Short mmCIF file of C-alpha atoms and ligand atoms in Angstrom, two decimals:
data_model
loop_
_atom_site.label_atom_id
_atom_site.label_comp_id
_atom_site.label_asym_id
_atom_site.label_seq_id
_atom_site.Cartn_x
_atom_site.Cartn_y
_atom_site.Cartn_z
CA MET A 1 4.22 22.21 13.38
CA ALA A 2 5.90 25.40 13.64
CA ALA A 3 9.38 23.40 13.47
CA TYR A 4 8.07 21.70 10.08
CA ASP A 5 5.83 23.91 8.30
CA SER A 6 2.33 22.76 6.91
CA PRO A 7 1.50 20.85 5.21
CA LEU A 8 2.86 17.68 6.81
CA TYR A 9 2.58 14.20 6.91
CA ILE A 10 2.92 12.62 10.43
CA TYR A 11 3.53 9.11 11.38
CA SER A 12 3.53 7.14 14.70
CA ARG A 13 6.30 4.45 15.13
CA ALA A 14 4.27 2.89 18.15
CA GLU A 15 1.24 2.38 16.15
CA ILE A 16 3.39 0.64 13.03
CA GLU A 17 4.75 -1.74 15.53
CA ALA A 18 1.52 -2.71 17.01
CA ASN A 19 0.01 -2.85 14.08
CA TRP A 20 2.54 -5.20 12.59
CA LEU A 21 2.86 -7.43 15.71
CA GLU A 22 -0.64 -7.77 16.00
CA PHE A 23 -0.30 -9.90 12.41
CA ASP A 24 2.64 -11.57 13.56
CA GLN A 25 1.71 -12.53 16.75
CA ALA A 26 -1.54 -13.91 15.48
CA PHE A 27 0.34 -16.66 14.00
CA GLY A 28 1.82 -17.80 17.13
CA ASP A 29 4.44 -20.88 16.10
CA HIS A 30 2.87 -21.42 12.52
CA PRO A 31 5.30 -20.63 9.96
CA HIS A 32 4.89 -17.48 8.54
CA LEU A 33 6.54 -13.97 6.99
CA ILE A 34 4.58 -10.53 6.90
CA CYS A 35 5.75 -9.19 4.00
CA TYR A 36 4.68 -5.14 4.36
CA ALA A 37 3.31 -3.98 1.21
CA VAL A 38 6.02 -1.01 0.56
CA LYS A 39 3.71 0.79 -1.84
CA ALA A 40 1.33 2.07 1.23
CA ASN A 41 3.85 3.85 2.71
CA SER A 42 7.69 3.62 1.60
CA ASN A 43 9.42 5.92 3.22
CA ILE A 44 12.65 4.65 4.67
CA ALA A 45 12.27 5.33 7.96
CA VAL A 46 9.10 3.13 7.64
CA LEU A 47 10.74 0.48 6.30
CA ASN A 48 13.32 0.51 8.78
CA VAL A 49 10.90 0.12 11.73
CA LEU A 50 9.54 -2.89 10.15
CA ALA A 51 12.45 -4.19 8.98
CA LYS A 52 14.02 -3.96 12.68
CA MET A 53 10.82 -5.79 13.62
CA GLY A 54 12.07 -8.94 11.29
CA SER A 55 9.25 -7.97 8.55
CA GLY A 56 9.48 -9.16 5.18
CA PHE A 57 8.16 -6.82 2.27
CA ASP A 58 6.19 -7.01 -0.78
CA ILE A 59 7.81 -5.16 -3.60
CA VAL A 60 6.29 -4.23 -7.23
CA SER A 61 9.48 -2.66 -8.75
CA ILE A 62 13.07 -2.84 -8.27
CA GLY A 63 12.97 0.80 -7.07
CA GLU A 64 11.06 -0.57 -4.09
CA LEU A 65 13.55 -3.15 -3.36
CA GLN A 66 16.37 -0.90 -3.50
CA ARG A 67 14.52 1.23 -0.75
CA VAL A 68 14.03 -1.97 1.22
CA ILE A 69 17.33 -2.59 1.39
CA ALA A 70 18.55 1.02 1.63
CA ALA A 71 16.40 0.82 4.71
CA GLY A 72 18.11 -2.21 6.23
CA GLY A 73 15.67 -4.71 5.34
CA ASN A 74 16.26 -8.30 4.25
CA PRO A 75 16.00 -8.90 0.54
CA THR A 76 15.76 -12.61 1.45
CA LYS A 77 12.42 -11.73 3.04
CA CYS A 78 10.90 -9.83 -0.30
CA VAL A 79 7.92 -11.19 -2.52
CA PHE A 80 7.68 -9.55 -6.19
CA SER A 81 4.54 -8.81 -7.13
CA GLY A 82 3.50 -6.78 -10.21
CA VAL A 83 2.00 -7.35 -13.59
CA ALA A 84 4.74 -5.88 -15.70
CA LYS A 85 8.08 -7.10 -14.47
CA THR A 86 10.63 -6.00 -17.03
CA SER A 87 13.95 -8.40 -17.92
CA SER A 88 16.17 -5.83 -16.05
CA GLU A 89 14.22 -5.98 -12.96
CA ILE A 90 13.66 -9.51 -13.09
CA GLN A 91 17.61 -10.38 -13.72
CA GLN A 92 18.40 -7.22 -10.42
CA ALA A 93 15.96 -9.34 -8.14
CA LEU A 94 17.75 -12.67 -9.09
CA GLU A 95 20.97 -10.95 -8.49
CA ILE A 96 20.40 -9.64 -5.23
CA GLY A 97 18.62 -12.85 -4.20
CA ILE A 98 14.78 -12.56 -3.29
CA TYR A 99 12.29 -14.92 -1.36
CA CYS A 100 9.92 -15.17 -4.43
CA PHE A 101 8.43 -13.71 -7.64
CA ASN A 102 4.55 -13.47 -7.60
CA VAL A 103 4.02 -14.13 -11.24
CA GLU A 104 0.94 -12.83 -13.05
CA SER A 105 1.17 -14.23 -16.24
CA ALA A 106 1.95 -16.83 -18.54
CA GLY A 107 4.48 -14.30 -20.11
CA GLU A 108 6.22 -13.05 -17.40
CA LEU A 109 6.90 -16.83 -16.24
CA ASN A 110 8.46 -17.61 -19.67
CA ARG A 111 10.73 -14.06 -19.15
CA ILE A 112 11.49 -15.06 -15.54
CA GLU A 113 12.65 -18.56 -16.78
CA SER A 114 14.92 -17.19 -19.66
CA VAL A 115 16.53 -14.70 -17.56
CA ALA A 116 17.25 -17.26 -14.86
CA SER A 117 18.51 -19.56 -17.56
CA ALA A 118 21.05 -17.12 -18.89
CA MET A 119 22.33 -16.34 -15.62
CA SER A 120 22.24 -19.92 -14.50
CA VAL A 121 20.22 -19.89 -11.59
CA GLN A 122 16.78 -21.14 -10.48
CA ALA A 123 13.99 -18.50 -10.03
CA PRO A 124 11.69 -19.14 -6.98
CA ILE A 125 8.30 -18.62 -7.82
CA SER A 126 4.72 -18.69 -6.95
CA ILE A 127 1.91 -18.10 -9.49
CA ARG A 128 -0.89 -15.29 -8.47
CA VAL A 129 -4.08 -16.98 -8.88
CA ASN A 130 -6.99 -15.27 -9.67
CA PRO A 131 -9.88 -16.87 -7.12
CA ASP A 132 -12.53 -15.02 -9.26
CA VAL A 133 -14.69 -13.42 -5.80
CA ASP A 134 -16.12 -10.54 -5.55
CA ALA A 135 -14.04 -8.33 -2.66
CA LYS A 136 -16.60 -6.00 -2.42
CA THR A 137 -14.42 -3.16 -2.49
CA HIS A 138 -14.13 0.24 -4.46
CA PRO A 139 -14.01 -0.80 -8.32
CA TYR A 140 -10.62 0.69 -8.91
CA ILE A 141 -8.92 -1.41 -6.06
CA SER A 142 -10.87 -4.47 -6.34
CA THR A 143 -8.14 -7.20 -8.19
CA GLY A 144 -9.41 -10.54 -7.72
CA LEU A 145 -12.44 -10.77 -10.56
CA LYS A 146 -11.70 -12.70 -13.98
CA GLU A 147 -12.09 -8.83 -15.47
CA ASN A 148 -9.18 -7.95 -13.53
CA LYS A 149 -5.44 -7.17 -15.09
CA PHE A 150 -4.24 -9.07 -12.18
CA GLY A 151 -3.17 -13.03 -11.71
CA VAL A 152 -4.45 -15.93 -13.91
CA ASP A 153 -7.47 -17.91 -13.91
CA VAL A 154 -7.29 -21.25 -11.68
CA GLU A 155 -7.16 -23.54 -15.38
CA VAL A 156 -4.41 -21.36 -16.52
CA SER A 157 -2.34 -21.54 -13.39
CA LYS A 158 -2.41 -25.18 -13.14
CA ALA A 159 -0.80 -25.29 -16.80
CA LEU A 160 1.54 -22.98 -15.60
CA TYR A 161 2.58 -24.88 -12.36
CA HIS A 162 3.20 -28.14 -14.35
CA LYS A 163 5.49 -26.12 -16.57
CA ALA A 164 7.61 -24.72 -14.01
CA GLN A 165 7.65 -27.93 -12.43
CA GLN A 166 9.59 -29.33 -15.45
CA SER A 167 12.11 -26.17 -15.89
CA ASP A 168 15.57 -26.33 -14.34
CA SER A 169 15.51 -22.80 -14.13
CA LEU A 170 12.17 -22.18 -12.32
CA ASN A 171 11.49 -23.29 -8.61
CA VAL A 172 7.96 -23.83 -7.56
CA CYS A 173 7.89 -22.61 -4.25
CA GLY A 174 4.38 -21.18 -3.61
CA MET A 175 0.72 -20.03 -4.70
CA ASP A 176 0.05 -16.36 -4.22
CA CYS A 177 -3.53 -14.30 -4.40
CA HIS A 178 -4.75 -10.90 -3.98
CA ILE A 179 -7.70 -9.93 -4.15
CA GLY A 180 -8.21 -6.29 -3.68
CA SER A 181 -7.94 -3.55 -0.79
CA GLN A 182 -9.64 -2.14 2.04
CA ILE A 183 -11.68 -5.28 2.18
CA THR A 184 -14.02 -5.02 5.40
CA GLU A 185 -15.48 -8.12 5.70
CA VAL A 186 -13.63 -11.68 6.23
CA SER A 187 -16.02 -13.61 3.66
CA PRO A 188 -14.30 -12.78 0.39
CA PHE A 189 -10.93 -13.47 1.86
CA ILE A 190 -12.02 -16.79 3.16
CA ASP A 191 -13.96 -17.75 -0.12
CA ALA A 192 -10.60 -17.36 -2.10
CA LEU A 193 -8.60 -19.14 0.73
CA ASP A 194 -10.94 -22.25 0.17
CA LYS A 195 -10.70 -21.83 -3.79
CA VAL A 196 -6.62 -21.74 -3.58
CA LEU A 197 -6.20 -24.76 -1.04
CA ALA A 198 -8.66 -26.79 -3.25
CA LEU A 199 -6.05 -26.07 -6.15
CA ILE A 200 -2.99 -26.69 -3.85
CA SER A 201 -4.35 -30.04 -2.85
CA GLU A 202 -5.30 -30.75 -6.82
CA LEU A 203 -1.74 -29.59 -7.65
CA SER A 204 -0.03 -31.66 -4.86
CA ALA A 205 -1.95 -35.08 -6.17
CA GLU A 206 -0.36 -34.32 -9.65
CA GLY A 207 3.06 -34.17 -8.31
CA VAL A 208 3.41 -30.13 -7.89
CA ASP A 209 4.30 -29.54 -4.01
CA ILE A 210 3.63 -25.83 -3.11
CA LYS A 211 5.46 -24.77 0.25
CA HIS A 212 3.62 -21.81 0.86
CA LEU A 213 0.59 -20.13 0.53
CA ASP A 214 0.37 -16.05 -0.04
CA LEU A 215 -2.80 -14.48 0.75
CA GLY A 216 -1.82 -10.91 -0.32
CA GLY A 217 -2.94 -8.24 1.45
CA GLY A 218 -6.31 -6.17 1.09
CA ILE A 219 -7.39 -5.97 4.88
CA GLY A 220 -9.63 -2.74 5.73
CA ILE A 221 -9.34 -0.53 8.26
CA ALA A 222 -11.92 1.62 10.08
CA TYR A 223 -11.75 5.70 8.68
CA ASP A 224 -14.86 6.42 10.39
CA ASP A 225 -16.32 4.08 12.96
CA GLU A 226 -17.19 1.50 10.44
CA GLN A 227 -16.59 -2.07 11.38
CA THR A 228 -13.86 -3.96 9.80
CA ILE A 229 -11.89 -7.28 10.09
CA ASP A 230 -10.87 -8.77 12.99
CA ILE A 231 -7.10 -9.76 11.86
CA ALA A 232 -6.61 -12.35 14.78
CA SER A 233 -9.59 -14.21 14.15
CA TYR A 234 -9.07 -14.32 10.41
CA ILE A 235 -5.74 -15.58 10.73
CA GLN A 236 -6.95 -18.55 13.10
CA GLU A 237 -9.26 -19.04 10.46
CA ALA A 238 -7.05 -19.46 7.71
CA LEU A 239 -4.15 -21.50 9.63
CA ALA A 240 -7.13 -23.77 10.60
CA LYS A 241 -7.76 -24.48 6.80
CA ALA A 242 -4.10 -24.26 5.79
CA GLY A 243 -2.41 -27.40 7.75
CA ASP A 244 1.18 -27.29 7.55
CA LEU A 245 0.91 -24.80 4.80
CA LYS A 246 3.76 -21.76 5.77
CA ILE A 247 1.46 -18.73 5.27
CA LEU A 248 2.69 -15.38 3.78
CA LEU A 249 0.72 -12.11 4.03
CA GLU A 250 0.99 -8.84 2.61
CA PRO A 251 -0.34 -6.13 4.66
CA GLY A 252 0.11 -2.41 3.64
CA ARG A 253 -2.66 -0.03 4.77
CA ALA A 254 -3.62 -2.34 7.84
CA ILE A 255 -0.05 -1.46 8.90
CA VAL A 256 0.38 2.32 8.08
CA GLY A 257 -3.15 3.70 7.27
CA ASN A 258 -3.90 4.62 11.04
CA ALA A 259 -0.49 5.00 11.82
CA GLY A 260 -0.48 8.51 10.27
CA ILE A 261 -2.29 11.85 9.50
CA PHE A 262 -1.61 14.43 7.11
CA VAL A 263 -1.95 17.96 8.70
CA THR A 264 -2.52 21.14 6.58
CA GLN A 265 -3.51 24.69 7.37
CA VAL A 266 -6.43 26.82 6.32
CA GLU A 267 -5.47 29.74 4.54
CA TYR A 268 -8.81 30.94 3.67
CA LEU A 269 -12.44 30.77 4.29
CA LYS A 270 -14.39 31.42 1.71
CA GLN A 271 -18.49 31.49 2.14
CA SER A 272 -21.37 32.10 -0.24
CA ASP A 273 -25.14 31.33 0.31
CA LYS A 274 -24.75 27.96 -1.55
CA LYS A 275 -21.47 26.65 0.02
CA SER A 276 -18.91 27.13 2.58
CA PHE A 277 -15.09 26.50 1.84
CA ALA A 278 -12.32 25.94 3.77
CA ILE A 279 -8.94 26.52 1.75
CA ILE A 280 -6.45 24.70 2.99
CA ASP A 281 -2.81 24.50 2.00
CA GLY A 282 -2.69 20.82 1.26
CA ALA A 283 -4.13 19.39 -1.80
CA MET A 284 -5.06 16.71 -4.27
CA ASN A 285 -1.29 16.25 -5.31
CA ASP A 286 -0.47 15.42 -1.62
CA LEU A 287 -3.42 13.20 -0.73
CA LEU A 288 -5.05 12.10 -3.54
CA ARG A 289 -7.15 9.47 -2.25
CA PRO A 290 -10.55 11.57 -1.73
CA ALA A 291 -10.17 12.68 -5.36
CA LEU A 292 -9.34 9.45 -6.83
CA TYR A 293 -11.77 7.06 -4.83
CA SER A 294 -14.23 9.49 -3.46
CA ALA A 295 -12.29 8.44 -0.26
CA TYR A 296 -13.47 9.47 3.24
CA HIS A 297 -10.55 10.72 5.77
CA LYS A 298 -11.84 11.98 9.05
CA ALA A 299 -11.00 16.07 9.58
CA VAL A 300 -9.89 16.72 13.13
CA VAL A 301 -9.17 20.42 13.92
CA VAL A 302 -5.81 20.24 15.90
CA GLU A 303 -6.54 23.35 18.37
CA GLN A 304 -9.95 24.43 18.45
CA ASN A 305 -9.77 28.59 17.92
CA PRO A 306 -12.43 30.41 20.20
CA ASN A 307 -13.14 32.85 16.86
CA GLY A 308 -13.60 30.21 14.79
CA VAL A 309 -16.65 29.85 13.01
CA THR A 310 -19.06 26.57 12.66
CA ASP A 311 -20.29 25.66 9.40
CA ALA A 312 -20.38 22.63 7.03
CA TRP A 313 -17.15 22.82 5.14
CA ASP A 314 -15.89 21.27 2.29
CA LEU A 315 -12.24 21.32 2.56
CA VAL A 316 -10.60 22.33 -0.64
CA GLY A 317 -7.08 22.74 -1.76
CA PRO A 318 -5.17 25.11 -4.02
CA VAL A 319 -4.95 22.83 -7.32
CA CYS A 320 -6.56 23.81 -10.33
CA GLU A 321 -9.21 21.58 -10.44
CA THR A 322 -12.87 20.87 -8.78
CA GLY A 323 -11.94 17.35 -7.87
CA ASP A 324 -9.18 19.19 -5.80
CA PHE A 325 -10.77 18.09 -2.33
CA LEU A 326 -9.67 16.42 1.07
CA ALA A 327 -13.27 16.19 2.67
CA LYS A 328 -16.80 17.84 2.19
CA ASN A 329 -19.64 18.79 4.19
CA ARG A 330 -17.68 18.27 7.46
CA THR A 331 -19.44 20.24 10.28
CA LEU A 332 -16.26 22.08 12.13
CA THR A 333 -15.07 25.14 13.59
CA LEU A 334 -12.81 26.76 11.54
CA ALA A 335 -10.43 30.08 11.76
CA GLN A 336 -7.78 31.15 9.27
CA GLY A 337 -4.56 29.84 10.45
CA ASP A 338 -5.87 26.41 12.14
CA TYR A 339 -4.46 23.37 11.54
CA VAL A 340 -6.59 20.34 10.35
CA ALA A 341 -5.66 16.73 10.50
CA LEU A 342 -6.78 14.59 8.04
CA MET A 343 -6.48 11.27 9.86
CA SER A 344 -5.87 7.60 8.75
CA ALA A 345 -3.40 8.95 5.92
CA GLY A 346 -0.67 6.86 6.60
CA ALA A 347 -1.66 4.69 3.74
CA TYR A 348 -1.40 5.75 -0.07
CA GLY A 349 -1.01 9.08 1.00
CA PHE A 350 2.60 10.15 0.54
CA SER A 351 3.30 7.58 -1.64
CA MET A 352 0.59 8.48 -3.80
CA SER A 353 1.64 12.20 -3.87
CA SER A 354 2.75 14.30 -6.95
CA ASN A 355 4.06 17.60 -8.23
CA TYR A 356 1.08 18.53 -9.97
CA ASN A 357 0.95 22.38 -10.28
CA THR A 358 4.58 22.71 -9.42
CA ARG A 359 3.92 21.95 -5.81
CA PRO A 360 6.67 20.56 -3.91
CA ARG A 361 6.35 17.41 -2.34
CA VAL A 362 5.47 17.96 1.70
CA ALA A 363 7.91 16.94 4.49
CA GLU A 364 7.26 13.58 6.48
CA VAL A 365 7.55 13.41 10.29
CA MET A 366 7.79 10.08 12.66
CA VAL A 367 6.83 10.03 15.99
CA SER A 368 8.75 7.92 18.53
CA GLY A 369 8.34 8.20 22.10
CA GLU A 370 8.99 11.59 23.16
CA THR A 371 10.86 12.48 19.84
CA HIS A 372 10.04 13.45 16.83
CA THR A 373 12.26 13.18 13.77
CA LEU A 374 12.14 14.52 10.25
CA VAL A 375 12.22 11.63 7.94
CA ARG A 376 11.98 13.30 4.56
CA LYS A 377 12.38 16.98 4.18
CA ARG A 378 10.06 19.17 2.16
CA GLU A 379 10.97 19.33 -1.60
CA SER A 380 12.75 22.82 -2.85
CA ILE A 381 11.10 24.37 -5.54
CA GLU A 382 14.02 24.22 -7.71
CA SER A 383 14.69 20.52 -7.36
CA LEU A 384 11.30 20.23 -9.36
CA PHE A 385 12.76 21.51 -12.63
CA GLU A 386 16.45 20.56 -11.93
CA ASN A 387 16.05 17.52 -14.40
CA GLU A 388 14.39 19.81 -17.25
CA TYR A 389 16.36 21.43 -20.11
CA THR A 390 15.37 24.60 -22.66
CA LEU A 391 15.93 24.02 -26.12
CA ASN A 392 19.11 25.35 -27.51
CA ASP A 393 17.85 27.75 -30.08
N1 LLP B 401 0.13 -7.04 -2.07
C1 LLP B 401 -0.68 -6.81 -3.68
C2 LLP B 401 -0.10 -7.62 -4.57
C3 LLP B 401 -1.47 -5.27 -4.30
O1 LLP B 401 -1.38 -5.02 -4.91
C4 LLP B 401 -1.32 -4.63 -2.61
C5 LLP B 401 -2.13 -3.30 -3.16
C6 LLP B 401 -0.86 -4.91 -1.50
C7 LLP B 401 -0.47 -6.53 -1.28
C8 LLP B 401 -1.57 -4.09 -0.12
O2 LLP B 401 -2.84 -4.05 0.19
P1 LLP B 401 -3.44 -3.31 1.27
O3 LLP B 401 -2.98 -4.30 2.74
O4 LLP B 401 -2.50 -2.14 1.43
O5 LLP B 401 -4.58 -3.68 0.93
N2 LLP B 401 -3.92 3.19 -3.74
C9 LLP B 401 -5.36 2.55 -3.22
C10 LLP B 401 -4.93 1.04 -2.74
C11 LLP B 401 -4.35 0.37 -3.95
C12 LLP B 401 -3.80 -0.78 -3.20
C13 LLP B 401 -2.71 -1.37 -4.22
N3 LLP B 401 -2.62 -3.11 -4.11
C14 LLP B 401 -5.83 3.29 -1.87
O6 LLP B 401 -5.40 4.42 -1.54
O7 LLP B 401 -7.43 2.84 -1.82
#
């Protein structure tokens, strides 16, 4: 810790690799592509570790595609998701050459067609179908219900496939669905799978040939000791239903979530008759999940101090918001200066961090075997306002 200062994200290369392999190996010889969802943790060292394993990537912006390329990833193994792709993003993705666009609306399909036509190329497309299943997860990260902004419903998708099939500028290659994130039961995935497989056979009978099925990401992890999905049996069940279809998955959290921790230091202990606060140097701008989703991250004291005070602590940060907490009501023995690790912080931790309260984004370190390497340096204060200007008068 002394070498890198606090607060800090630390990732384990071995854990990232093991998690990715668990997906990959479950497929055996079945044609498949694991497209790691870059948004979960987009540090280029993380992407590089996965690129070296042969991973594909799920991107949602041209910025993410550029990160993948900078990290040595293969753009032809990238699927491009997201509801608001701009013409310029579509054009750049076509120039670079990606695996497939996951199309989220009729308007987007039209736009992709016209950009591809102007470039005299064919754009590979999948339609993201919204199977209208309840993923039984936090409403902010549930995406597969009709009321969500993502994908198109089954009937609309049929019309889009027929349209795409007739276009010289579009190449129908797959079908896509992603129903939400942090899903801890397999049944919503299987319900969605059944619905999209039925749609694929219906389309096939009508002459639309779908070559791959992208089942999205969303596999939940254990943040505490909760039960979650057995990845190998989920994949086996999917393969048993999917016949010869090539299967794509877009896991993010399941690969990096439990491969990362966020380490923060206790600045002050502040006890009153009502509440006991451990004021730490990490805050909601560094790890937003507790404030945004009331998410639970286990808190572990890195090295127990014999002079620590045992209490039920709220771990709160320096940001001026009551919502600025990383953990609530945790029985811990703490002393000023102690380091506390917030566990399972590898996914949607750093990647959702901000500079709120003019706080530099923290450093990131990757542990690989016996070595540890700085993979992102802590931002300097000056860099936070270097793109700002004062008025001239
Ligand atoms: N594919 C698509 C189209 C997605 O929208 C997402 C996540 C994924 C794959 C990866 O999902 P995963 O396997 O990581 O669950 N910030 C929230 C999670 C937002 C997820 C957004 N989409 C959180 O911290 O819980």
